[in-house]
Short mmCIF file of C-alpha atoms in Angstrom, two decimals:
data_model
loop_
_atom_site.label_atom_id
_atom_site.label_comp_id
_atom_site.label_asym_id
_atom_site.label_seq_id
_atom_site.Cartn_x
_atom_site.Cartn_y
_atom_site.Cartn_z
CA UNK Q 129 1.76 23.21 21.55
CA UNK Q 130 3.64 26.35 20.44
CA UNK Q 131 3.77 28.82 17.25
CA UNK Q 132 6.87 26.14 15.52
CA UNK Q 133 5.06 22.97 16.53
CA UNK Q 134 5.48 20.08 13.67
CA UNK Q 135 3.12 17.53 13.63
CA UNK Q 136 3.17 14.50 10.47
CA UNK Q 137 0.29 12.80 9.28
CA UNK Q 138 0.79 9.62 7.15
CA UNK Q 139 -2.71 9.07 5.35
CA UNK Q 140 -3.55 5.85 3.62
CA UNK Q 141 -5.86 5.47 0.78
CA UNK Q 142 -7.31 2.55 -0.82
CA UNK Q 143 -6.24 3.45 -4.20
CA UNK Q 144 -2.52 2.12 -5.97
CA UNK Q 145 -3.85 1.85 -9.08
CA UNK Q 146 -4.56 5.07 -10.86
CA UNK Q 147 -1.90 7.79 -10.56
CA UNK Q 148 -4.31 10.81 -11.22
CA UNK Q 149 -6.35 9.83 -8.52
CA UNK Q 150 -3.76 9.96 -6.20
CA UNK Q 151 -2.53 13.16 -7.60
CA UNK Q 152 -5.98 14.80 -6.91
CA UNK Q 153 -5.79 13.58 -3.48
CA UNK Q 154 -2.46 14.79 -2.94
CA UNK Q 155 -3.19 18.16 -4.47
CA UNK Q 156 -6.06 18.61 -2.09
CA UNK Q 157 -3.54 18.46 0.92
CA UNK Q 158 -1.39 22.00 -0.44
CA UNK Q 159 -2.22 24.59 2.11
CA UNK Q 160 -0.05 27.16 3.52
CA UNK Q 161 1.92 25.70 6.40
CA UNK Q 162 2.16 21.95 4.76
CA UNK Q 163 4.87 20.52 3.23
CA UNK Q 164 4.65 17.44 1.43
CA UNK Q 165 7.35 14.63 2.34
CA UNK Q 166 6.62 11.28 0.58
CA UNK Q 167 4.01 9.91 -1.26
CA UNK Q 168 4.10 6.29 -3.05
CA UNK Q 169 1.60 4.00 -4.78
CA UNK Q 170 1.08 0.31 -4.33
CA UNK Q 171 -0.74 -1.25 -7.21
CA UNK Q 172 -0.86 -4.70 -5.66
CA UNK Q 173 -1.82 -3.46 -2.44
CA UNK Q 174 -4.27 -1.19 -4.68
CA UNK Q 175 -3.01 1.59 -1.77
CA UNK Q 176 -0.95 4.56 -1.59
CA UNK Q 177 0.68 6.16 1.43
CA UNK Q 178 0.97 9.94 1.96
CA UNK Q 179 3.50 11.71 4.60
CA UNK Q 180 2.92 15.49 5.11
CA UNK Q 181 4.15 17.68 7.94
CA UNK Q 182 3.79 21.09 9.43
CA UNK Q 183 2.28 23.06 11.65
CA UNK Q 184 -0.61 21.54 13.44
CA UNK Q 185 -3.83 23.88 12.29
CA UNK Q 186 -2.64 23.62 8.54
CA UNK Q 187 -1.80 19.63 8.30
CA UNK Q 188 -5.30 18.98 10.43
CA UNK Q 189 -7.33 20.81 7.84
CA UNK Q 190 -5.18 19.09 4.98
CA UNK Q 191 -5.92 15.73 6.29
CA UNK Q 192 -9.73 16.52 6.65
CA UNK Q 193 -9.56 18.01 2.50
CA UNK Q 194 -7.67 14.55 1.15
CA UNK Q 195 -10.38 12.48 3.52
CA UNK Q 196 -12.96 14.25 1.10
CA UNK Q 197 -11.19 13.93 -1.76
CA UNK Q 198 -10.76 10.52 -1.40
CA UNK Q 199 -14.35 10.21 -0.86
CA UNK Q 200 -15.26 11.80 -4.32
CA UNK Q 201 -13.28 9.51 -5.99
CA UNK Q 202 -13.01 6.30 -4.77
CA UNK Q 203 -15.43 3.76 -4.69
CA UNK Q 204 -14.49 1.00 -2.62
CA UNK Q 205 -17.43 -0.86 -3.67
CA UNK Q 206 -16.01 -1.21 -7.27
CA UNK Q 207 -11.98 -2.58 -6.20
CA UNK Q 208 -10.55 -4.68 -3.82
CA UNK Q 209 -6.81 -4.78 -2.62
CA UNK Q 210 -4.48 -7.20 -0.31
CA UNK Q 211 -4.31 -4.87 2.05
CA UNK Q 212 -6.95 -4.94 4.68
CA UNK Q 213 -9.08 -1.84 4.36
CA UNK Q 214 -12.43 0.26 5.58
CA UNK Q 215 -12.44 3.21 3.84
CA UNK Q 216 -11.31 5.23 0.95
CA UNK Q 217 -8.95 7.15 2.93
CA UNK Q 218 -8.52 4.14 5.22
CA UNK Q 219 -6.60 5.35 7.70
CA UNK Q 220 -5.21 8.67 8.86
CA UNK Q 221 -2.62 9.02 11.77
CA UNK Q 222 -1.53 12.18 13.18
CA UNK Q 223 2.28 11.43 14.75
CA UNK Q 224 3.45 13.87 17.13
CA UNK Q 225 7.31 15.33 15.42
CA UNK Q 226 8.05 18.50 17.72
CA UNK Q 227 6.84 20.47 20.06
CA UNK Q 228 3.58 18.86 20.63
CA UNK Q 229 2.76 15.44 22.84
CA UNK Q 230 1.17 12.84 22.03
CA UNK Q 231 -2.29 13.74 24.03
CA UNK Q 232 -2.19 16.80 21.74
CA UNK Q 233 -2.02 15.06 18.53
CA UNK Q 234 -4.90 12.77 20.10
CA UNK Q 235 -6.91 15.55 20.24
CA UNK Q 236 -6.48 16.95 17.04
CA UNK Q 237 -6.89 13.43 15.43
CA UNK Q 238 -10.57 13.50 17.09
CA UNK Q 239 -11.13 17.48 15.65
CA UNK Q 240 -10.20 16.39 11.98
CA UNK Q 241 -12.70 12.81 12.46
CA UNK Q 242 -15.99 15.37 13.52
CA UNK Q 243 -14.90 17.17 10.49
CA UNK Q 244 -14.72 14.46 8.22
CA UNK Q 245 -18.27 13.64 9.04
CA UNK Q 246 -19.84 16.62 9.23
CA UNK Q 247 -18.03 17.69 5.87
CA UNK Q 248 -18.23 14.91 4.00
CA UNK Q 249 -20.51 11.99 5.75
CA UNK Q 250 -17.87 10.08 5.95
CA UNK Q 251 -18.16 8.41 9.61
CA UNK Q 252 -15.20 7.78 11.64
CA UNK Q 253 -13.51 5.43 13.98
CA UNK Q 254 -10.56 6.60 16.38
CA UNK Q 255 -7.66 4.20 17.02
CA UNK Q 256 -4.31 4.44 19.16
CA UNK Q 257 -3.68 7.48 21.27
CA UNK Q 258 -6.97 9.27 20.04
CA UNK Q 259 -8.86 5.77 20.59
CA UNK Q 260 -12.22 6.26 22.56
CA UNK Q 261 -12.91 2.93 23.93
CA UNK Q 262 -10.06 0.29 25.17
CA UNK Q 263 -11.45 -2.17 22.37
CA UNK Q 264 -10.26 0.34 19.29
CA UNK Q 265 -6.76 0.68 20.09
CA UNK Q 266 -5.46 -1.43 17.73
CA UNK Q 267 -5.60 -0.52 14.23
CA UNK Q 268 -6.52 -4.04 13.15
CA UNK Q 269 -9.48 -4.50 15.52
CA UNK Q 270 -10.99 -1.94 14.01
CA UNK Q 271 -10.99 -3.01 10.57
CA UNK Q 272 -12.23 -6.82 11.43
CA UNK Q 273 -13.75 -7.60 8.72
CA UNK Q 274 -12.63 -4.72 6.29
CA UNK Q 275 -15.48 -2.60 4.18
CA UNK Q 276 -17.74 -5.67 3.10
CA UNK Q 277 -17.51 -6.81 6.53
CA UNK Q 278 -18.05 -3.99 8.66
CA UNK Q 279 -20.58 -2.34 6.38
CA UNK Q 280 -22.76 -5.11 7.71
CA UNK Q 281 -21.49 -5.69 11.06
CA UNK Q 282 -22.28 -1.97 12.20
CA UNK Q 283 -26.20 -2.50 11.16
CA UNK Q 284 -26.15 -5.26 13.12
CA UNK Q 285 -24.03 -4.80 16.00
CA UNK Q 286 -23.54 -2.22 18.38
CA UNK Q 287 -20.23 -2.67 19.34
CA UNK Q 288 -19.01 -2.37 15.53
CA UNK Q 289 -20.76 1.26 15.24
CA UNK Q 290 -18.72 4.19 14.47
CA UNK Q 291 -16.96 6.96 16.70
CA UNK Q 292 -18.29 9.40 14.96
CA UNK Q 293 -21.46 9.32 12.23
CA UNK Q 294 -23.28 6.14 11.41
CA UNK Q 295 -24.25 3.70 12.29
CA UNK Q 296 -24.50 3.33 8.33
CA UNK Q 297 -20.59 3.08 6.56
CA UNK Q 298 -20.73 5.47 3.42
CA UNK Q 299 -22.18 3.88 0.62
CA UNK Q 300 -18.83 4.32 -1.24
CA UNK Q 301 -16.01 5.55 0.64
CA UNK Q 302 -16.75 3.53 3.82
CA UNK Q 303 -14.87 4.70 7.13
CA UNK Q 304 -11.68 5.96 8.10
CA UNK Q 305 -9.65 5.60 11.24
CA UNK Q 306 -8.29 8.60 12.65
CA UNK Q 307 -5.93 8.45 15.22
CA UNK Q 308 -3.09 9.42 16.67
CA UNK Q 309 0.49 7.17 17.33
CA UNK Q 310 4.17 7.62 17.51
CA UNK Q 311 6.59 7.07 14.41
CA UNK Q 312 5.33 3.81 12.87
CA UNK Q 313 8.39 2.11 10.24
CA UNK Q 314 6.37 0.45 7.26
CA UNK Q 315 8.64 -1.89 6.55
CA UNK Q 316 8.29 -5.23 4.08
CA UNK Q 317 10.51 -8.28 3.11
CA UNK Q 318 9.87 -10.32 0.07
CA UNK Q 319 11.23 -13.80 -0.23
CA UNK Q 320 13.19 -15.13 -2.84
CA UNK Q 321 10.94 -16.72 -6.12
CA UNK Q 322 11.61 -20.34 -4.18
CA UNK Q 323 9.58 -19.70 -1.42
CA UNK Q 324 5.41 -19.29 -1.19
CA UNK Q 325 2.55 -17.59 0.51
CA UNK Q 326 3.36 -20.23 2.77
CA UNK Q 327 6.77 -19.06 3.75
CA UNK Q 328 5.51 -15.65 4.27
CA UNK Q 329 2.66 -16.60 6.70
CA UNK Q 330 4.62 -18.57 8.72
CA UNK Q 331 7.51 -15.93 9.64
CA UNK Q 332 4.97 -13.50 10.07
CA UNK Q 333 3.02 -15.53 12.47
CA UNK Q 334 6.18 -16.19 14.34
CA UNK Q 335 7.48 -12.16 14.14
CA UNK Q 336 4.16 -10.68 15.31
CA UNK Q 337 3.74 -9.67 18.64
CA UNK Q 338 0.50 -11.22 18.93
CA UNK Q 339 1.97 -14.48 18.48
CA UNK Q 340 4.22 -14.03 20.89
CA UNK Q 341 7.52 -12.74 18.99
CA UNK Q 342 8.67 -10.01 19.12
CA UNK Q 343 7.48 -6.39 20.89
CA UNK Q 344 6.04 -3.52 18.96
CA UNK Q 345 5.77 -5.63 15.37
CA UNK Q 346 2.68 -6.47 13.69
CA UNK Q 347 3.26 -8.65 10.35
CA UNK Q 348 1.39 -10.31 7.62
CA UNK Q 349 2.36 -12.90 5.02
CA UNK Q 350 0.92 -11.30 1.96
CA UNK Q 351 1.32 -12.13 -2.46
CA UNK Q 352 2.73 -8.70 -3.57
CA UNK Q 353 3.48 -8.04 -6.97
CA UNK Q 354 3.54 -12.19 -7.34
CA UNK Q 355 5.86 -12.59 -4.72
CA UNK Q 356 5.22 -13.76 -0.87
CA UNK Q 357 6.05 -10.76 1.30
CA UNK Q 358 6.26 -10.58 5.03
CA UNK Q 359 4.65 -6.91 5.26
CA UNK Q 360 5.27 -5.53 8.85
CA UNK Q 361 4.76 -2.52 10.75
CA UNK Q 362 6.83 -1.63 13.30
CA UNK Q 363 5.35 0.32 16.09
CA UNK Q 364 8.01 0.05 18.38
CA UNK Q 365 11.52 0.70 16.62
CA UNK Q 366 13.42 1.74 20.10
CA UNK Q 367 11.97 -1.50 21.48
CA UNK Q 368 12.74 -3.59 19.02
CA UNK Q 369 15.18 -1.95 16.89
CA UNK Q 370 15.08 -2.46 12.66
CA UNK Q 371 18.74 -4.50 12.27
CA UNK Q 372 17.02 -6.58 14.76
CA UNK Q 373 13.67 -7.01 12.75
CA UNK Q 374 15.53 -7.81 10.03
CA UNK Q 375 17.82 -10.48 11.72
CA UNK Q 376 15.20 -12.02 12.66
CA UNK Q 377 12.80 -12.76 9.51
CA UNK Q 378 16.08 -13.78 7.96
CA UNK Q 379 16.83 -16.12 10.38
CA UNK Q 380 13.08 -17.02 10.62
CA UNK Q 381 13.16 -17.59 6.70
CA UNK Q 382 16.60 -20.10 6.65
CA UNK Q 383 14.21 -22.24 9.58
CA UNK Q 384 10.97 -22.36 7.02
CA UNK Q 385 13.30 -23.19 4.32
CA UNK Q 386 13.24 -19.66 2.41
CA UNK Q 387 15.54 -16.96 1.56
CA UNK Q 388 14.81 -13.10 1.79
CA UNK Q 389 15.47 -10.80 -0.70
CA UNK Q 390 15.03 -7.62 -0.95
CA UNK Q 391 13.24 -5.33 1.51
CA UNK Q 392 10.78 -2.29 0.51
CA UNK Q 393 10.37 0.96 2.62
CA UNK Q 394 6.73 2.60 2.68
CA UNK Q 395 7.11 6.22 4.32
CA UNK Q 396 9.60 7.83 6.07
CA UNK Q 397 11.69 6.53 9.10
CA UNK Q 398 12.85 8.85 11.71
CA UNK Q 399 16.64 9.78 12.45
CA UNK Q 400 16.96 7.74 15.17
CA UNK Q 401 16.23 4.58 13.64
CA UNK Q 402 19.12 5.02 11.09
CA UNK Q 403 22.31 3.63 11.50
CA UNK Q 404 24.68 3.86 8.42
CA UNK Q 405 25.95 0.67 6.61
CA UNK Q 406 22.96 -1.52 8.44
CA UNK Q 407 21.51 -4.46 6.68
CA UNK Q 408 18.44 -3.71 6.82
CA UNK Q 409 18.81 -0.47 4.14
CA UNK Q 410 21.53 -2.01 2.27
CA UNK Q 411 18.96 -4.39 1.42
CA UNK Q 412 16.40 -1.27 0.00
CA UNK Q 413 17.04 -0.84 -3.66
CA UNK Q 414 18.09 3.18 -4.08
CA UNK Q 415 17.45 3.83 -0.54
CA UNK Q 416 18.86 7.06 0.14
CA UNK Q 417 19.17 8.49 3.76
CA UNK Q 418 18.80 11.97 2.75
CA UNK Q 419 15.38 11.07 0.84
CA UNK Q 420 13.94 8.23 3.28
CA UNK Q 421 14.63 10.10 7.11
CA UNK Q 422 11.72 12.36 7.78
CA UNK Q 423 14.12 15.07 9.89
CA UNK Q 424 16.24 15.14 6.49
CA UNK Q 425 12.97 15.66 4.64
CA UNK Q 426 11.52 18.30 6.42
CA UNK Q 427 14.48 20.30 5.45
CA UNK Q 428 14.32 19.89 1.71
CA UNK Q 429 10.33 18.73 0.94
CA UNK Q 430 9.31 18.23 -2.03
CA UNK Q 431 7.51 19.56 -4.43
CA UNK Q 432 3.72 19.44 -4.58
CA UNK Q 433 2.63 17.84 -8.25
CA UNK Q 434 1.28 19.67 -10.70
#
């Protein structure tokens, strides 16, 4: 790392559903050195989704703040969302942007998780880069089961037990997973009002790498906002590039008998996944390049709420 190092961190917290909750949590995350990017809310989901950037020191200690925050004000024990989730800030990835590597960002993903314990008693779990056993890479082995789930399973199993803290989840706020990755495209397709849940599990099923489709994409057939959704998260976007992603749930879609419609964004993308005129963002209502592309954003951030 050097002095004009950039890393982004993209917390998630379990909360879409009141917008001065969120706003506390953002708040939290203004230090010196931070600059906010993006922030949206999910009510379905019940989730919201927070991009900052800057320079390492100052986004670490922000991250470790909104984990606390989040802890003070959500209880997980009292809402439930579609989206799988462990903790009130569920999961918080630190994504290398300049001058830093990805071993370096795994290292400062496993400083901020001590912290969040020893702060706040919230325990933690590391994932990806920062992952400390081969069994935690993947984001969605570690929430098997989600809070209800793994509240129990780490009593009762060792295997299940946190990183960091523990072996008891906080009463309220759970767990989070801290880790570290490179850029991750949030990236969802809803299907036109003729098609079901159905429809949405099925193309996922056949998208997701773990199926067998296709490289670097993990997908779910999810209800959102009373509409099936194939909700994906592409890990991968050199690999499998996003006009290709999107080819292929449309294609996918015709084969179950449904039709796509429009797509939804969550987060930022990087430059190098845009290419003007593409399907994919035609299909985003008011997607705007100068808004949605994280090197854009870093130039012109916005501001922090009041």
């Amino acid at each position: 790392m050097n002095a004009d190092s950039i890393i982004e961190c993209v917390p998630n917290f379990s909360e879409g559903t009141h917008p001065a909750v969120v706003r506390q949590i953002v708040l939290s995350m203004r230090l010196d050195g931070v600059r906010l990017l993006d922030f949206s809310l999910d009510p379905d989901h019940n989730r919201s989704v927070v991009t900052i950037a800057g320079s390492p020191a100052a986004v670490v200690e922000a991250a470790i703040a909104a984990a606390g925050k989040a802890a003070q004000l959500i209880d997980l024990t009292q809402q439930t969302g579609v989206h799988p989730r462990i903790g009130a800030a569920d999961v918080i990835p630190f994504v290398p942007v300049s001058g830093i590597s990805i071993a370096e960002a795994a290292v400062l993903a496993r400083q901020a998780g001590v912290q969040i314990w020893r702060r706040f008693g919230v325990p933690v779990y590391f994932y990806g880069a920062a992952a400390a056993r081969p069994d935690r890479i993947q984001l969605e082995d570690v929430r098997r089961g989600q809070f209800e789930g793994l509240r129990d399973a780490a009593l009762k199993d060792s295997s299940r037990r946190p990183d960091v803290g523990g072996p008891e989840l906080h009463p309220t706020a759970g767990a989070s997973a801290v880790g570290a990755r490179s850029f991750l495209i949030a990236y969802n397709i809803y299907l036109a009002p003729s098609a079901d849940i159905s429809h949405a599990r099925a193309i996922a099923r056949d998208i997701r790498a773990s199926s067998g489709g296709m490289q670097g994409v993990k997908a779910l057939g999810l209800n959102a906002n009373g509409r099936p959704q194939v909700s994906m998260n592409v890990t991968d976007f050199c690999l499998t590039p996003m006009p290709q992603v999107h080819a292929t749930v449309e294609r996918l879609a015709r084969e179950h008998g449904a039709v796509i419609a429009e797509g939804e964004l969550i987060g930022l993308i990087p430059e190098a996944a845009f290419t003007e005129g593409a399907a994919w963002t035609a299909q985003i209502p008011g997607f705007d390049p100068n808004l949605k592309i994280l090197e854009r954003r870093l130039q012109h951030p916005l501001a922090w709420p009041e």
